[in-house]
PDB file of C-alpha atoms and ligand atoms in Angstrom:
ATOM      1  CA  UNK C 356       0.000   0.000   0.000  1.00 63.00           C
ATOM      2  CA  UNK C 357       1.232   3.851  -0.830  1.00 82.00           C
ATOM      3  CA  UNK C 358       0.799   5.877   2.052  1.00 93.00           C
ATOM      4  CA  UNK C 359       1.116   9.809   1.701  1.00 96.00           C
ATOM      5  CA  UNK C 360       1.415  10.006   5.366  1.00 97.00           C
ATOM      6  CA  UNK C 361       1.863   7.873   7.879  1.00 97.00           C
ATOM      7  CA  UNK C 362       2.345   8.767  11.911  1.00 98.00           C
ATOM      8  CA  UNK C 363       4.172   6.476  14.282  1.00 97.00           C
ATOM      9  CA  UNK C 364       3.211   7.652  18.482  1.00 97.00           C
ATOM     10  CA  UNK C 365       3.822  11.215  16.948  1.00 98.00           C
ATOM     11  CA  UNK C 366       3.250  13.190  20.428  1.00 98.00           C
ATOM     12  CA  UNK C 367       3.519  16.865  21.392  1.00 98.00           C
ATOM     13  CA  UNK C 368       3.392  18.003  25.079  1.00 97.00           C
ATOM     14  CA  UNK C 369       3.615  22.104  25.791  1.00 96.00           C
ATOM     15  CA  UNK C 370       4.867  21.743  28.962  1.00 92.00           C
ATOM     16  CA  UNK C 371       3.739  18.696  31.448  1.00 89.00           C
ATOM     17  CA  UNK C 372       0.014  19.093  28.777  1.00 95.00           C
ATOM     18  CA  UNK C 373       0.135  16.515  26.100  1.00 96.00           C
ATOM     19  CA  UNK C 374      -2.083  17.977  23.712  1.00 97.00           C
ATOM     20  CA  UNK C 375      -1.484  14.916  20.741  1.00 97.00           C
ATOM     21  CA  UNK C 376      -1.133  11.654  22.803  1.00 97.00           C
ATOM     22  CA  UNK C 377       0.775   8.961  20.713  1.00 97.00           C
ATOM     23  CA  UNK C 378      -0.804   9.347  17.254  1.00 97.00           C
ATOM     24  CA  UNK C 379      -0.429   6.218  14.815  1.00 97.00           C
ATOM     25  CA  UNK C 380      -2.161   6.061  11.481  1.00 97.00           C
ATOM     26  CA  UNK C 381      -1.825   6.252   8.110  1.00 97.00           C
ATOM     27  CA  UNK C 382      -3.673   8.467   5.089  1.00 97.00           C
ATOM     28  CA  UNK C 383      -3.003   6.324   1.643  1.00 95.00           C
ATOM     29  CA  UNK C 384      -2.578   8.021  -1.641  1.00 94.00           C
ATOM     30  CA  UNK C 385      -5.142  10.149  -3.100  1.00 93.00           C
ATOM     31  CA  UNK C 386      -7.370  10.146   0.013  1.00 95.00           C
ATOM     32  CA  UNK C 387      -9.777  13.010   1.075  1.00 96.00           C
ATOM     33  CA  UNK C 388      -8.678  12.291   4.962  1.00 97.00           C
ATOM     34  CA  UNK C 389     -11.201  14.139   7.509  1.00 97.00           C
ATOM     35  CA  UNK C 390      -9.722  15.021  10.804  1.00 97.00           C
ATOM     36  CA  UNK C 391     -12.458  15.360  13.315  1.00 97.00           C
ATOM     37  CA  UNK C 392     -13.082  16.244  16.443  1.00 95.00           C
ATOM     38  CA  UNK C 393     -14.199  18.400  19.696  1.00 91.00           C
ATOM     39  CA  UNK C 394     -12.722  22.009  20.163  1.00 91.00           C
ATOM     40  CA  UNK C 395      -9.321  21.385  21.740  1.00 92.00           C
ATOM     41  CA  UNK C 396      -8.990  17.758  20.558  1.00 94.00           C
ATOM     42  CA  UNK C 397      -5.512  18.297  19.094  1.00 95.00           C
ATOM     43  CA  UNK C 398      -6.328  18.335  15.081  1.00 94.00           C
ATOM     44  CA  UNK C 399      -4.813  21.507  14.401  1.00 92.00           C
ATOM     45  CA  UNK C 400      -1.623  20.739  16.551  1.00 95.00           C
ATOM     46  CA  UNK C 401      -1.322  17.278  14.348  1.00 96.00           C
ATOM     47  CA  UNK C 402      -1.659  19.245  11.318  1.00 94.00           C
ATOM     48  CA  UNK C 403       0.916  21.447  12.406  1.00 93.00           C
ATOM     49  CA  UNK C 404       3.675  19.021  13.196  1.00 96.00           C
ATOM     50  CA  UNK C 405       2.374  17.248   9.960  1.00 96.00           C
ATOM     51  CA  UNK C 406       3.465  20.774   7.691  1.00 93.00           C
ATOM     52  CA  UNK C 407       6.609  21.083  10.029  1.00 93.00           C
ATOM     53  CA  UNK C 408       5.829  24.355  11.612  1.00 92.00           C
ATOM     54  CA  UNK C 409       6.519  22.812  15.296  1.00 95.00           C
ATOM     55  CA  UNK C 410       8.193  19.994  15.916  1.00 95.00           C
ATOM     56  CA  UNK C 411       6.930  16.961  17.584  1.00 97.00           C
ATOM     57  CA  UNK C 412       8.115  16.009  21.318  1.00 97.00           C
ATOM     58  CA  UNK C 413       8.114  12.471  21.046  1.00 97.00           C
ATOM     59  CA  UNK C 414       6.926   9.642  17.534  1.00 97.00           C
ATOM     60  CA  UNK C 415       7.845   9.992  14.054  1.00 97.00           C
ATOM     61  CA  UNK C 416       5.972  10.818  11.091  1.00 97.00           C
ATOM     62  CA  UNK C 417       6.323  10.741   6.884  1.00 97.00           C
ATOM     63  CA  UNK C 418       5.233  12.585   4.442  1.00 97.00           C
ATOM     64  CA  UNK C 419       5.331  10.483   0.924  1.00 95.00           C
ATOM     65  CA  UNK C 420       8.421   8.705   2.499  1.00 94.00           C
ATOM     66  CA  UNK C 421       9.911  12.212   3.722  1.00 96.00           C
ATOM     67  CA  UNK C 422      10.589  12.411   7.422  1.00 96.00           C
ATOM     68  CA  UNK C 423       8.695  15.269   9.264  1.00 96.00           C
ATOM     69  CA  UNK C 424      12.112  15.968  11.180  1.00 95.00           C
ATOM     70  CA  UNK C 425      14.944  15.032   9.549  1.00 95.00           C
ATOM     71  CA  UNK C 426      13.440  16.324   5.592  1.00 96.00           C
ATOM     72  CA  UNK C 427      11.800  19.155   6.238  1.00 94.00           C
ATOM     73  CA  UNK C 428      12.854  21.029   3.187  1.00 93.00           C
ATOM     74  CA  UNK C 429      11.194  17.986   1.165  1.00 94.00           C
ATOM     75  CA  UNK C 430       8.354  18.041   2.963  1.00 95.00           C
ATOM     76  CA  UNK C 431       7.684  21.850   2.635  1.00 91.00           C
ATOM     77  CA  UNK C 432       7.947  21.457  -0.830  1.00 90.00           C
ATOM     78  CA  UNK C 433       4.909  18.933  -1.447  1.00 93.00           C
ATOM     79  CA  UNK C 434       2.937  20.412   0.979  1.00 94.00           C
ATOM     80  CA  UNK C 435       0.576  23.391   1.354  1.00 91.00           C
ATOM     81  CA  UNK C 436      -1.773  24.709   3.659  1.00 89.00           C
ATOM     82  CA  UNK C 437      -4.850  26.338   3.816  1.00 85.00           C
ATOM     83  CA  UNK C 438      -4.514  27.243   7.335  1.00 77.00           C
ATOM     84  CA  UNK C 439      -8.107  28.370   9.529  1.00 69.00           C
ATOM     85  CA  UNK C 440      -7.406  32.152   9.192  1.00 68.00           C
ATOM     86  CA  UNK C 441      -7.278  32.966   5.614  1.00 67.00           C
ATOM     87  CA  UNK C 442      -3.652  33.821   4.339  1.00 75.00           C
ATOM     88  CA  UNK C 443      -4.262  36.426   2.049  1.00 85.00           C
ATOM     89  CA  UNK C 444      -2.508  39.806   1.909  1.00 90.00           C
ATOM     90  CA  UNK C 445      -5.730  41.829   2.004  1.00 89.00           C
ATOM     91  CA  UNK C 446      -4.555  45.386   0.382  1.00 93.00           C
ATOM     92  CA  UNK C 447      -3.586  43.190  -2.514  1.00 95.00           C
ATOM     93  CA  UNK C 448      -5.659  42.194  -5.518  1.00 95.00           C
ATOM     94  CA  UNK C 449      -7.017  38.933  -6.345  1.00 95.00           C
ATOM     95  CA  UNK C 450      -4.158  38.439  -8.856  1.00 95.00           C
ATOM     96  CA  UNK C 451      -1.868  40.123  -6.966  1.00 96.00           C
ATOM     97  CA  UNK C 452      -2.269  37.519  -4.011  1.00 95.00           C
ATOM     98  CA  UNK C 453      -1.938  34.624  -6.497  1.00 95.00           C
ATOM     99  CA  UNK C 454       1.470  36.061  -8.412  1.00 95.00           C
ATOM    100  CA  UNK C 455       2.884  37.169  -4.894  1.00 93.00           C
ATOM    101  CA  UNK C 456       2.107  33.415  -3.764  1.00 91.00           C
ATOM    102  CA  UNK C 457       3.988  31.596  -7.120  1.00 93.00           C
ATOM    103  CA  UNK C 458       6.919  34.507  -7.114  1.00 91.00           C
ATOM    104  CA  UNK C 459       7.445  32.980  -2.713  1.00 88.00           C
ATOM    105  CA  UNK C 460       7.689  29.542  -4.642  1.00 88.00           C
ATOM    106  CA  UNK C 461      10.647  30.629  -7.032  1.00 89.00           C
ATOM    107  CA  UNK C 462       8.978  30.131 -10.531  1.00 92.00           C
ATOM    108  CA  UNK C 463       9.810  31.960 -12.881  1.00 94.00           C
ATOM    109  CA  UNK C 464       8.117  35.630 -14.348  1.00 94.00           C
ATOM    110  CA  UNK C 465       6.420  33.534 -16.933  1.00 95.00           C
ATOM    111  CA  UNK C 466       5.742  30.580 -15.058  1.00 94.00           C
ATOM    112  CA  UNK C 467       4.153  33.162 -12.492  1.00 95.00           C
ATOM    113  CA  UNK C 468       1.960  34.424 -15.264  1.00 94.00           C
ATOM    114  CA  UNK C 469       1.033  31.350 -16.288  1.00 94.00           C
ATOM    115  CA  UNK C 470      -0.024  30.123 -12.773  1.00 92.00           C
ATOM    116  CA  UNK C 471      -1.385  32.814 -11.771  1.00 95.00           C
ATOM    117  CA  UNK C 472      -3.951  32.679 -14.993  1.00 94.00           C
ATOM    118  CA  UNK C 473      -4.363  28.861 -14.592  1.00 91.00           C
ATOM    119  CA  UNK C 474      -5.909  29.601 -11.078  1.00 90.00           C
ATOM    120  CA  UNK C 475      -8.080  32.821 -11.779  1.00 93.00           C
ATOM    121  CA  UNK C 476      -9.553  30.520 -14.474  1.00 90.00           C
ATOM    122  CA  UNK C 477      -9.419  27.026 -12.526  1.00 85.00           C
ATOM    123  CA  UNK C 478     -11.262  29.283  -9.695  1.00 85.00           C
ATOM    124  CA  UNK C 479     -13.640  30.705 -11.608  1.00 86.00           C
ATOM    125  CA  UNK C 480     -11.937  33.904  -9.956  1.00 90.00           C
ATOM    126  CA  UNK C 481     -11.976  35.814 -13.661  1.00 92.00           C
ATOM    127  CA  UNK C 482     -14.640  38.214 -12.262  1.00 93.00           C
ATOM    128  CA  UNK C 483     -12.784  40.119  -9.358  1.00 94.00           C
ATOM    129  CA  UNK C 484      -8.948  39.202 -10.286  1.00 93.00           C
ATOM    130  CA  UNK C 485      -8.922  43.142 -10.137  1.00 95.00           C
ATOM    131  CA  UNK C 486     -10.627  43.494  -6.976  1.00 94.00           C
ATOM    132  CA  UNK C 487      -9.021  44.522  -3.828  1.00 94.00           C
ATOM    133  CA  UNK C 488      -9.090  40.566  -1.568  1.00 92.00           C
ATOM    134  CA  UNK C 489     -10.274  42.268   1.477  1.00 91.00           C
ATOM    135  CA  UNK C 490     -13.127  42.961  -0.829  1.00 92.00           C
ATOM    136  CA  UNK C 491     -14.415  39.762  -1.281  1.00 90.00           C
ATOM    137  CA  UNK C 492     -17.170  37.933   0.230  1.00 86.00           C
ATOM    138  CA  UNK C 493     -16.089  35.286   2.521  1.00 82.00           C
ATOM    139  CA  UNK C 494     -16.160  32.311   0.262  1.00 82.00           C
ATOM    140  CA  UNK C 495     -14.163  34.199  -2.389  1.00 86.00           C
ATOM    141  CA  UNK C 496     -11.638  34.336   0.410  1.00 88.00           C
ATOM    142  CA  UNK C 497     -12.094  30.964   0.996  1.00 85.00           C
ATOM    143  CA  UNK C 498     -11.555  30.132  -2.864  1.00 85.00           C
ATOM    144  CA  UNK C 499      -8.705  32.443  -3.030  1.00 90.00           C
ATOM    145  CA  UNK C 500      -6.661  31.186   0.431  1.00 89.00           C
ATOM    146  CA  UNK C 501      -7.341  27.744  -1.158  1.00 88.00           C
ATOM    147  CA  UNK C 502      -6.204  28.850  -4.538  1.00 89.00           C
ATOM    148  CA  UNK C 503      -2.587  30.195  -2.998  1.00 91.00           C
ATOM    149  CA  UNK C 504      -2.217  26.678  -1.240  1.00 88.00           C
ATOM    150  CA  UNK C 505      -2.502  24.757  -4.492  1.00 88.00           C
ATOM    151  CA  UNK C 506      -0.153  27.146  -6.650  1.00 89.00           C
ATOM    152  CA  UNK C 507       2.608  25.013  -5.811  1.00 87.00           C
ATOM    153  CA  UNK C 508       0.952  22.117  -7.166  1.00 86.00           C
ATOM    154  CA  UNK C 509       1.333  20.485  -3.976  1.00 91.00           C
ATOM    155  CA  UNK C 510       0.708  16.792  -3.558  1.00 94.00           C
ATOM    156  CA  UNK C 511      -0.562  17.510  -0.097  1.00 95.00           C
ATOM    157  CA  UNK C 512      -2.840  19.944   0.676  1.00 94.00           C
ATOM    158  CA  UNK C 513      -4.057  20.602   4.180  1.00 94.00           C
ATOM    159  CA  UNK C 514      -7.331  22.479   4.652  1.00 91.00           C
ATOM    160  CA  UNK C 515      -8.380  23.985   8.741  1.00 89.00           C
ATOM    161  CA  UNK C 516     -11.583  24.120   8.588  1.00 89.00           C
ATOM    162  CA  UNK C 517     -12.117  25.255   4.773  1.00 87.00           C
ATOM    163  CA  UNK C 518     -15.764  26.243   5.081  1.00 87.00           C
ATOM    164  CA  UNK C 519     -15.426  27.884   8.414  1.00 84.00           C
ATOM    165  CA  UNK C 520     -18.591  30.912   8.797  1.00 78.00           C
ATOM    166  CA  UNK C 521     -19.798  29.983   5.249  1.00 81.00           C
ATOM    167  CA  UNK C 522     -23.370  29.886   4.522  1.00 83.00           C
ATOM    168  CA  UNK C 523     -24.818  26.417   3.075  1.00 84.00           C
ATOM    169  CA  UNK C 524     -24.529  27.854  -0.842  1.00 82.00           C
ATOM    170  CA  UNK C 525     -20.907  28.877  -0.207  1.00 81.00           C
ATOM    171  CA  UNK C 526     -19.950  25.461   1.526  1.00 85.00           C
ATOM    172  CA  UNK C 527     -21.577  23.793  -1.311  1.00 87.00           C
ATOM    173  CA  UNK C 528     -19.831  25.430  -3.817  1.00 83.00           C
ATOM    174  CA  UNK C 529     -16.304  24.883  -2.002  1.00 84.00           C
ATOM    175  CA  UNK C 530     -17.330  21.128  -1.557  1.00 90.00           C
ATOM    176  CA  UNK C 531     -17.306  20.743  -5.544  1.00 87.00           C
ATOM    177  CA  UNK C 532     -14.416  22.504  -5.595  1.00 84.00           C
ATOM    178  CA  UNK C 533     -12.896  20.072  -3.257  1.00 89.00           C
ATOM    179  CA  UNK C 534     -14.058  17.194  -4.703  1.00 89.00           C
ATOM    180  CA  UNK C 535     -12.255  18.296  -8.230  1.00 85.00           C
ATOM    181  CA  UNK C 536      -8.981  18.259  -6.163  1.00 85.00           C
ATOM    182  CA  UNK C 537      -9.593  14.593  -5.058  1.00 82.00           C
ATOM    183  CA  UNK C 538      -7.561  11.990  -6.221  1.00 70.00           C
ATOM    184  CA  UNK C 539      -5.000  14.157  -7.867  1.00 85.00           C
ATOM    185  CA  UNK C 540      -4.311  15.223  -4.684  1.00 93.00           C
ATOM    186  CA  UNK C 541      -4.149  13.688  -1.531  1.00 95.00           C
ATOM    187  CA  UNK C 542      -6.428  16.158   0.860  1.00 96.00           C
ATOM    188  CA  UNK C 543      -5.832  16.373   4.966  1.00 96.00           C
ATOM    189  CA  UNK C 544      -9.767  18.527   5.865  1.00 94.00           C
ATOM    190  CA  UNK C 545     -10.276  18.961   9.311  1.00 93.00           C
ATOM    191  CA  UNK C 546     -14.088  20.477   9.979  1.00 93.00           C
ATOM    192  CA  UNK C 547     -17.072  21.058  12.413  1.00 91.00           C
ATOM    193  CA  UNK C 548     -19.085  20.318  10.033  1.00 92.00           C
ATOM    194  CA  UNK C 549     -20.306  16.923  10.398  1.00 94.00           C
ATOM    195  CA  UNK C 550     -22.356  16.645   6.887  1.00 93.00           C
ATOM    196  CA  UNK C 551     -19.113  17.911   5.432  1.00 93.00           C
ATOM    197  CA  UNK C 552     -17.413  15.167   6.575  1.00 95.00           C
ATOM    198  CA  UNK C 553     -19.884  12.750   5.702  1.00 95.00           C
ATOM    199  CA  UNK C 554     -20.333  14.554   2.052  1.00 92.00           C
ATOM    200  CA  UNK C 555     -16.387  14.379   1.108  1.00 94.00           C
ATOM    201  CA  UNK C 556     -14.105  12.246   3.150  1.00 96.00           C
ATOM    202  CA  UNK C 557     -13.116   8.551   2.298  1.00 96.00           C
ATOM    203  CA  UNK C 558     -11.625   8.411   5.430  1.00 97.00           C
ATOM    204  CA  UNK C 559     -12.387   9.761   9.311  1.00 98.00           C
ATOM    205  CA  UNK C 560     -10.485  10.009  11.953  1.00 97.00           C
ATOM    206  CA  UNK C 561     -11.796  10.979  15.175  1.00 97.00           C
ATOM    207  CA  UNK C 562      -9.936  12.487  17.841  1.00 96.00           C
ATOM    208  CA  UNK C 563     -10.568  13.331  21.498  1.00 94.00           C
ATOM    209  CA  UNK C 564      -7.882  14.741  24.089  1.00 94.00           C
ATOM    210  CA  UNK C 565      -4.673  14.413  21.782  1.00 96.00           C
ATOM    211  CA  UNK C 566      -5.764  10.496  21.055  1.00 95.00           C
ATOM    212  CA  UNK C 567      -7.278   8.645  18.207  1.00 96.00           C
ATOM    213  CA  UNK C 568     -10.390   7.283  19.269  1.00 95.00           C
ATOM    214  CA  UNK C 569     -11.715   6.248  15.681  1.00 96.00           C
ATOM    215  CA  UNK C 570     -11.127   5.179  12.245  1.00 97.00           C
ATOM    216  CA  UNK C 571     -12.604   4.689   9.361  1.00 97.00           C
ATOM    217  CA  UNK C 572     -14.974   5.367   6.423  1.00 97.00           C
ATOM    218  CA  UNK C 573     -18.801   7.032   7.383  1.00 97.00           C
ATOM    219  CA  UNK C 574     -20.388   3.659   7.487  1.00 97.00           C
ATOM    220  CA  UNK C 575     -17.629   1.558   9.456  1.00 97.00           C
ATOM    221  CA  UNK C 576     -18.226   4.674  12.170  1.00 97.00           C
ATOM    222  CA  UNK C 577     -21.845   3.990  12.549  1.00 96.00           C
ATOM    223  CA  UNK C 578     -21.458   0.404  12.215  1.00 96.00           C
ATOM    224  CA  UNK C 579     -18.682   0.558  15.540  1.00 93.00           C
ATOM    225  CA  UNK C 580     -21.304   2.632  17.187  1.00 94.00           C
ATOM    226  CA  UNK C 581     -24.208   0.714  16.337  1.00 94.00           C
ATOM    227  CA  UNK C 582     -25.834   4.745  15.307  1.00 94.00           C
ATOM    228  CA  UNK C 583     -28.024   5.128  12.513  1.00 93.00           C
ATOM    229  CA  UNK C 584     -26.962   9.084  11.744  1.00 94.00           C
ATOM    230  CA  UNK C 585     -23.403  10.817  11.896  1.00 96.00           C
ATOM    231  CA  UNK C 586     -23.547  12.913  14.242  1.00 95.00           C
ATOM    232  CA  UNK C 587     -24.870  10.556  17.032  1.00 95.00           C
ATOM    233  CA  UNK C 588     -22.198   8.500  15.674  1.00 96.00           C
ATOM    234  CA  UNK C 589     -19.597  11.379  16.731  1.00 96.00           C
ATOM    235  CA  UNK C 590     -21.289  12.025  19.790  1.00 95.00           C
ATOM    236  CA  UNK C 591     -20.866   8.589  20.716  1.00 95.00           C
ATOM    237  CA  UNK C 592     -16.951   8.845  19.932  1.00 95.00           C
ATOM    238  CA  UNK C 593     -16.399  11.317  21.710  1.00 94.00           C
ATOM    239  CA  UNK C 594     -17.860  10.848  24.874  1.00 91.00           C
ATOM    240  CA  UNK C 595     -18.093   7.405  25.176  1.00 78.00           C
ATOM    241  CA  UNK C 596     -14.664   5.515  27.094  1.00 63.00           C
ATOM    242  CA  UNK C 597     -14.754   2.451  24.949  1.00 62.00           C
ATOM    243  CA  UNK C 598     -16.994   2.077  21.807  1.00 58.00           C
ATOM    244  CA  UNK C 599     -19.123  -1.046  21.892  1.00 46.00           C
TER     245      UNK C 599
HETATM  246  N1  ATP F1350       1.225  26.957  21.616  1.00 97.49           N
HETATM  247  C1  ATP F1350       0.494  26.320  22.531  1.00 97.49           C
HETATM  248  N2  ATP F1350       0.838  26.328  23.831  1.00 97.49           N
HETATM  249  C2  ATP F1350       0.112  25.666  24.761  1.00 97.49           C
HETATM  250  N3  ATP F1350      -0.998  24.959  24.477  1.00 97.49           N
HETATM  251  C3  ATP F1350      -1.394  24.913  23.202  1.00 97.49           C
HETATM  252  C4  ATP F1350      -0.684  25.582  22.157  1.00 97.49           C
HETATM  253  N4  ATP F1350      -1.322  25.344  20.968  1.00 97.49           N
HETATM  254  C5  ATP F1350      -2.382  24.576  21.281  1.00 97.49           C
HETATM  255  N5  ATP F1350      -2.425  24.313  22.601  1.00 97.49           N
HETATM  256  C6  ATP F1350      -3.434  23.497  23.288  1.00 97.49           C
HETATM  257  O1  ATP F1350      -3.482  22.251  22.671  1.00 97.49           O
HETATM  258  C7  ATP F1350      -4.807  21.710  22.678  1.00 97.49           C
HETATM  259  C8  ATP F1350      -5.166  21.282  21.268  1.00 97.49           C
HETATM  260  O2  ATP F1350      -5.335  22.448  20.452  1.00 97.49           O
HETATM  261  P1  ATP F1350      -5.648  22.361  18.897  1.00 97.49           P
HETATM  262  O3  ATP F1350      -5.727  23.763  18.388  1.00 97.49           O
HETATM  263  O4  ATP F1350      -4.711  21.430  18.259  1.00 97.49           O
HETATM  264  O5  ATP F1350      -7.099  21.707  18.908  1.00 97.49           O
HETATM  265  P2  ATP F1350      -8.152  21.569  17.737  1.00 97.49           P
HETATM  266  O6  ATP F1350      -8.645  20.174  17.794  1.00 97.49           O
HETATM  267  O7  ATP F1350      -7.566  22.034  16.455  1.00 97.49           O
HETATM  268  O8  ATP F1350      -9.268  22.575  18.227  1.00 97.49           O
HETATM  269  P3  ATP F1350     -10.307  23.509  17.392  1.00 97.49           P
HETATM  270  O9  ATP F1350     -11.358  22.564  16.892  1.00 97.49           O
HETATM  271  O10 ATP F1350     -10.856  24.388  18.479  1.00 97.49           O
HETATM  272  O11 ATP F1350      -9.566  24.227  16.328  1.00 97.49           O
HETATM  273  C9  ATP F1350      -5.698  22.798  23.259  1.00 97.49           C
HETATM  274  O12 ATP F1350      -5.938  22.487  24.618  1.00 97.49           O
HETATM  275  C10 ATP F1350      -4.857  24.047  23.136  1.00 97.49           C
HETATM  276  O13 ATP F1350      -5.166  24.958  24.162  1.00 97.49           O
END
């Protein structure tokens, strides 16, 4: 089996608080991978360590083969980010943000060009490439932060929360969007959103107090928890000691 990423008791502790508690699991190839779980649990911490911006106290991890600690440059370079708090430079137009973004990654003037016009039209961002981003309506910020992360052509791409204060048309329309990434791209989505879950990941994993407490597609969930909808399903993770 090809794993993108695969943890082994990957831990991190700010001070005596162990906030991800021995973490061992692997996403395969091409995998829309949903990271759930209370406020607190310890998703965006794992994410974190996963993208190398803090290091893990204790465990290993791999990103397509690349060690988390010992490869970072590697890693950085198939990974992006769409982190929860859009990273967009909001003085800056639409394609402003986007050549800014492939100009950080080193291509060239007319690769940036090229990228940059391969997004606004990928995006359907065309309309307001000349509008100012702080402009935009939350889920063109959304598009756009999403947009920057996938510049690089990553092979990872890590979305906090993508959908975050979006109404129910703006979630849908970021849902298609996701699902065009799928398979070309393996996809790490951490979310609230329980129907968002259910609507795009192959793959759950729930977590509760820095641990893994469950694994696997929508229907092995409920099956484990013997729950006929999701989100008693998740309720039942996540406040249940043992699952039955
Ligand atoms: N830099 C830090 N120093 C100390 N504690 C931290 C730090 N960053 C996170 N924590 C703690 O680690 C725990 C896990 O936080 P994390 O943000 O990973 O959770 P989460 O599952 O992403 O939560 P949310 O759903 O609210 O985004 C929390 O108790 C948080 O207070």
């Amino acid at each position: 089996m090809d794993y993108a990423i695969s943890m082994n008791h990957l831990t991190k502790k700010y001070n005596e608080k162990t906030v991800v508690d021995e973490v061992s699991f692997s996403i395969k190839k091409g995998e829309l991978f949903g990271l759930l779980g209370v406020n607190g649990a310890g998703k965006t911490t794992l994410i974190k360590m996963l993208c190398c911006l803090i290091s893990p106290t204790n465990g290993q991890a791999s990103i397509l083969g690349y060690d988390i600690k010992k490869n970072q440059e590697q890693v950085k370079e198939i990974i992006a980010v769409s982190p929860q708090e859009t990273a967009i430079a909001p003085n800056l137009t639409v394609r402003e943000n986007l050549e800014l973004m492939a100009g950080i990654h080193g291509y060239t003037k007319k690769e940036v060009k090229e990228k940059t016009a391969n997004m606004i039209a990928n995006f359907s961002l065309r309309p307001y490439e000349n509008q100012k981003s702080k402009k935009l309506s939350g889920g063109w910020q959304r598009k756009l932060s999403i947009a920057l992360a996938l510049i690089s052509e990553p092979e990872i791409l890590f979305l906090d929360e993508p959908t975050l204060g979006l109404d129910i048309l703006g979630r849908r329309e970021l849902w298609a969007l996701i699902e065009k990434l799928k398979e070309k791209t393996t996809i790490v989505l951490t979310t609230h959103y329980l129907e968002e879950a259910e609507a795009l990941c192959d793959r759950i994993c729930v977590m509760r107090d820095g641990q893994v407490k469950a694994i696997g597609t929508v229907e092995e969930l409920m099956f484990m928890t013997n729950t006929e909808n999701f989100e008693d399903t998740f309720v039942k993770i996540v406040t249940k000691e043992e699952l039955v």
